[in-house]
């Protein structure tokens, strides 16, 4: 059995290490992440995690873990911004408001998939132009859903969350541990 992390995210790799899980291989899937017309954030996020898991080449006994994190403002999906202007637009939309962060996890072994999604609520403080410019200048918005990462400089912009901090970062650890165990991963020294 080989454990494959289907993600190029350094945050997911670090989070797995917190529970003693180290990938034998990292294979980031290349899929189209465009939301379907009218697709809501939670089903979109779950579909992305499933499609990523299906796209990772693996042997029948390998365990593949993939995840997707989506930021939602109402029914609107705020993906990874293409540039600083889009990141700024996202920050202005979320300024002074609550939004949802959904992280879906899919674990595949052979033809079977175990999946779970976790929804958290995040409040962003009302942002001044100076705060927005300073945050954008860090470059931390790049490659992050909604244009921010709570574990970095944007943490100063988030006074309140309800839900799972690790899910907001990109991988809900309690749920991920349960999925890995269900798939036969020897998380606590058990046999696979």
Coordinates of C-alpha atoms in Angstrom, one line a residue:
X1 CA 0.0 0.0 0.0
X2 CA 1.2 3.4 -1.0
X3 CA -0.3 6.6 0.5
X4 CA -0.6 9.3 -2.2
X5 CA -1.4 12.9 -1.4
X6 CA -3.2 14.2 -4.5
X7 CA -2.4 17.8 -3.8
X8 CA 0.5 20.2 -4.4
X9 CA -0.6 22.3 -1.4
X10 CA 2.2 22.7 1.2
X11 CA -0.5 23.5 3.8
X12 CA -2.1 20.1 3.3
X13 CA 1.2 18.3 3.6
X14 CA 2.0 20.2 6.8
X15 CA -1.5 19.5 8.3
X16 CA -1.1 15.8 7.6
X17 CA 2.3 15.8 9.3
X18 CA 0.5 17.1 12.5
X19 CA -1.3 13.8 12.8
X20 CA 1.8 11.8 11.8
X21 CA 0.9 11.1 8.2
X22 CA 3.6 11.5 5.6
X23 CA 2.8 10.8 1.9
X24 CA 4.8 8.2 0.1
X25 CA 4.2 10.2 -3.1
X26 CA 2.6 13.5 -4.1
X27 CA 0.6 13.5 -7.3
X28 CA -1.2 16.8 -7.9
X29 CA -4.1 16.2 -10.3
X30 CA -4.7 18.5 -13.2
X31 CA -8.5 18.9 -13.6
X32 CA -10.8 21.6 -14.9
X33 CA -12.0 23.5 -11.8
X34 CA -14.6 25.6 -13.5
X35 CA -17.9 25.6 -11.6
X36 CA -20.9 24.3 -13.6
X37 CA -23.5 26.9 -14.5
X38 CA -25.6 27.5 -11.4
X39 CA -23.6 25.1 -9.3
X40 CA -23.8 25.9 -5.6
X41 CA -20.5 26.1 -3.5
X42 CA -20.9 23.0 -1.3
X43 CA -21.8 20.5 -4.2
X44 CA -19.1 22.2 -6.3
X45 CA -16.5 21.6 -3.6
X46 CA -17.4 18.0 -3.1
X47 CA -17.4 17.4 -6.9
X48 CA -13.9 18.9 -7.1
X49 CA -12.5 16.6 -4.3
X50 CA -14.1 13.5 -6.0
X51 CA -12.8 14.5 -9.5
X52 CA -9.3 15.1 -8.1
X53 CA -9.2 11.7 -6.4
X54 CA -10.5 10.0 -9.6
X55 CA -7.8 11.8 -11.7
X56 CA -4.8 10.6 -9.6
X57 CA -3.2 7.5 -11.0
X58 CA -2.9 4.8 -8.4
X59 CA -2.8 1.0 -8.0
X60 CA -5.8 -0.8 -6.5
X61 CA -4.3 -1.0 -3.0
X62 CA -3.0 2.5 -2.9
X63 CA -4.8 5.2 -0.8
X64 CA -5.2 8.5 -2.4
X65 CA -6.3 11.6 -0.5
X66 CA -7.5 14.8 -2.3
X67 CA -9.3 17.9 -1.0
X68 CA -10.8 21.1 -2.3
X69 CA -11.3 24.3 -0.4
X70 CA -13.9 26.8 -1.6
X71 CA -14.8 30.2 -0.2
X72 CA -18.5 31.1 -0.6
X73 CA -20.2 34.4 -0.2
X74 CA -23.9 33.4 -0.3
X75 CA -24.3 31.4 -3.5
X76 CA -21.2 32.9 -5.1
X77 CA -18.0 30.9 -5.3
X78 CA -14.8 32.9 -4.7
X79 CA -12.0 30.8 -6.2
X80 CA -8.3 31.4 -6.5
X81 CA -7.9 34.9 -7.8
X82 CA -6.2 35.3 -11.2
X83 CA -4.4 38.5 -10.2
X84 CA -4.1 41.1 -7.5
X85 CA -7.1 43.1 -8.8
X86 CA -9.4 40.1 -8.4
X87 CA -7.9 39.4 -5.0
X88 CA -8.7 43.0 -4.0
X89 CA -12.3 42.6 -5.3
X90 CA -12.7 39.4 -3.2
X91 CA -11.4 41.2 -0.1
X92 CA -13.7 44.1 -0.6
X93 CA -16.7 41.7 -1.0
X94 CA -15.8 40.0 2.2
X95 CA -14.9 43.1 4.2
X96 CA -17.0 43.4 7.3
X97 CA -19.0 40.3 6.4
X98 CA -19.3 36.6 7.2
X99 CA -18.6 34.0 4.5
X100 CA -18.3 30.3 4.4
X101 CA -15.3 28.2 3.9
X102 CA -16.0 24.7 2.7
X103 CA -13.4 22.0 2.5
X104 CA -14.3 18.6 0.9
X105 CA -12.0 15.6 1.4
X106 CA -12.1 12.5 -0.8
X107 CA -10.1 9.3 0.0
X108 CA -9.9 6.7 -2.7
X109 CA -8.7 3.1 -2.4
X110 CA -9.4 0.9 -5.5
X111 CA -12.9 1.6 -6.7
X112 CA -14.2 2.9 -3.3
X113 CA -14.3 6.5 -2.3
X114 CA -14.9 7.9 1.2
X115 CA -15.8 11.5 1.4
X116 CA -16.7 14.3 3.8
X117 CA -17.1 18.0 3.6
X118 CA -16.8 20.5 6.4
X119 CA -18.3 24.0 6.4
X120 CA -17.0 26.8 8.6
X121 CA -18.0 30.4 9.0
X122 CA -15.4 33.2 8.9
X123 CA -15.9 36.9 9.7
X124 CA -13.6 39.3 8.1
X125 CA -13.2 42.7 9.8
X126 CA -14.1 45.9 7.9
X127 CA -11.0 46.5 5.9
X128 CA -9.4 49.9 5.2
X129 CA -7.7 50.7 1.9
X130 CA -4.4 50.6 3.7
X131 CA -5.0 47.1 5.1
X132 CA -6.1 45.8 1.7
X133 CA -3.0 47.3 0.0
X134 CA -0.7 46.0 2.7
X135 CA -2.2 42.5 2.5
X136 CA -2.0 42.4 -1.3
X137 CA 1.6 43.5 -1.2
X138 CA 2.5 40.3 0.8
X139 CA 1.6 38.2 -2.1
X140 CA 0.0 35.8 0.3
X141 CA -3.3 35.9 -1.6
X142 CA -1.8 33.9 -4.5
X143 CA -3.1 30.4 -5.0
X144 CA -5.7 30.6 -2.2
X145 CA -9.4 30.3 -2.4
X146 CA -11.0 33.7 -1.7
X147 CA -7.6 35.4 -2.0
X148 CA -6.5 34.8 1.6
X149 CA -5.0 32.3 3.9
X150 CA -6.1 32.5 7.6
X151 CA -2.8 30.9 8.7
X152 CA -0.7 33.8 7.2
X153 CA -0.8 37.6 7.4
X154 CA -4.6 37.5 6.7
X155 CA -5.1 36.1 10.2
X156 CA -4.9 39.7 11.4
X157 CA -8.1 40.4 9.4
X158 CA -10.1 37.6 10.9
X159 CA -11.6 38.3 14.3
X160 CA -13.9 35.3 14.5
X161 CA -14.5 31.8 13.1
X162 CA -17.1 29.1 13.8
X163 CA -16.1 25.7 12.7
X164 CA -12.8 23.9 12.0
X165 CA -9.6 26.0 11.8
X166 CA -7.8 23.2 10.0
X167 CA -10.6 23.0 7.4
X168 CA -10.3 26.7 6.8
X169 CA -6.5 26.2 6.3
X170 CA -7.3 23.4 3.8
X171 CA -7.8 20.0 5.5
X172 CA -10.1 19.2 8.4
X173 CA -7.9 16.9 10.4
X174 CA -10.5 15.1 12.6
X175 CA -12.6 14.2 9.5
X176 CA -9.6 13.3 7.4
X177 CA -8.3 10.9 10.1
X178 CA -11.6 9.1 10.1
X179 CA -11.6 8.8 6.3
X180 CA -8.1 7.4 6.3
X181 CA -8.9 4.8 9.0
X182 CA -12.0 3.8 7.0
X183 CA -9.8 3.3 3.9
X184 CA -7.5 1.1 5.9
X185 CA -4.6 3.5 6.5
X186 CA -2.8 2.4 9.7
X187 CA -3.1 5.9 11.3
X188 CA -2.7 4.7 14.9
X189 CA -0.5 1.7 14.1
X190 CA -3.4 -0.6 13.1
X191 CA -3.0 -3.0 10.3
X192 CA -4.1 -2.0 6.8

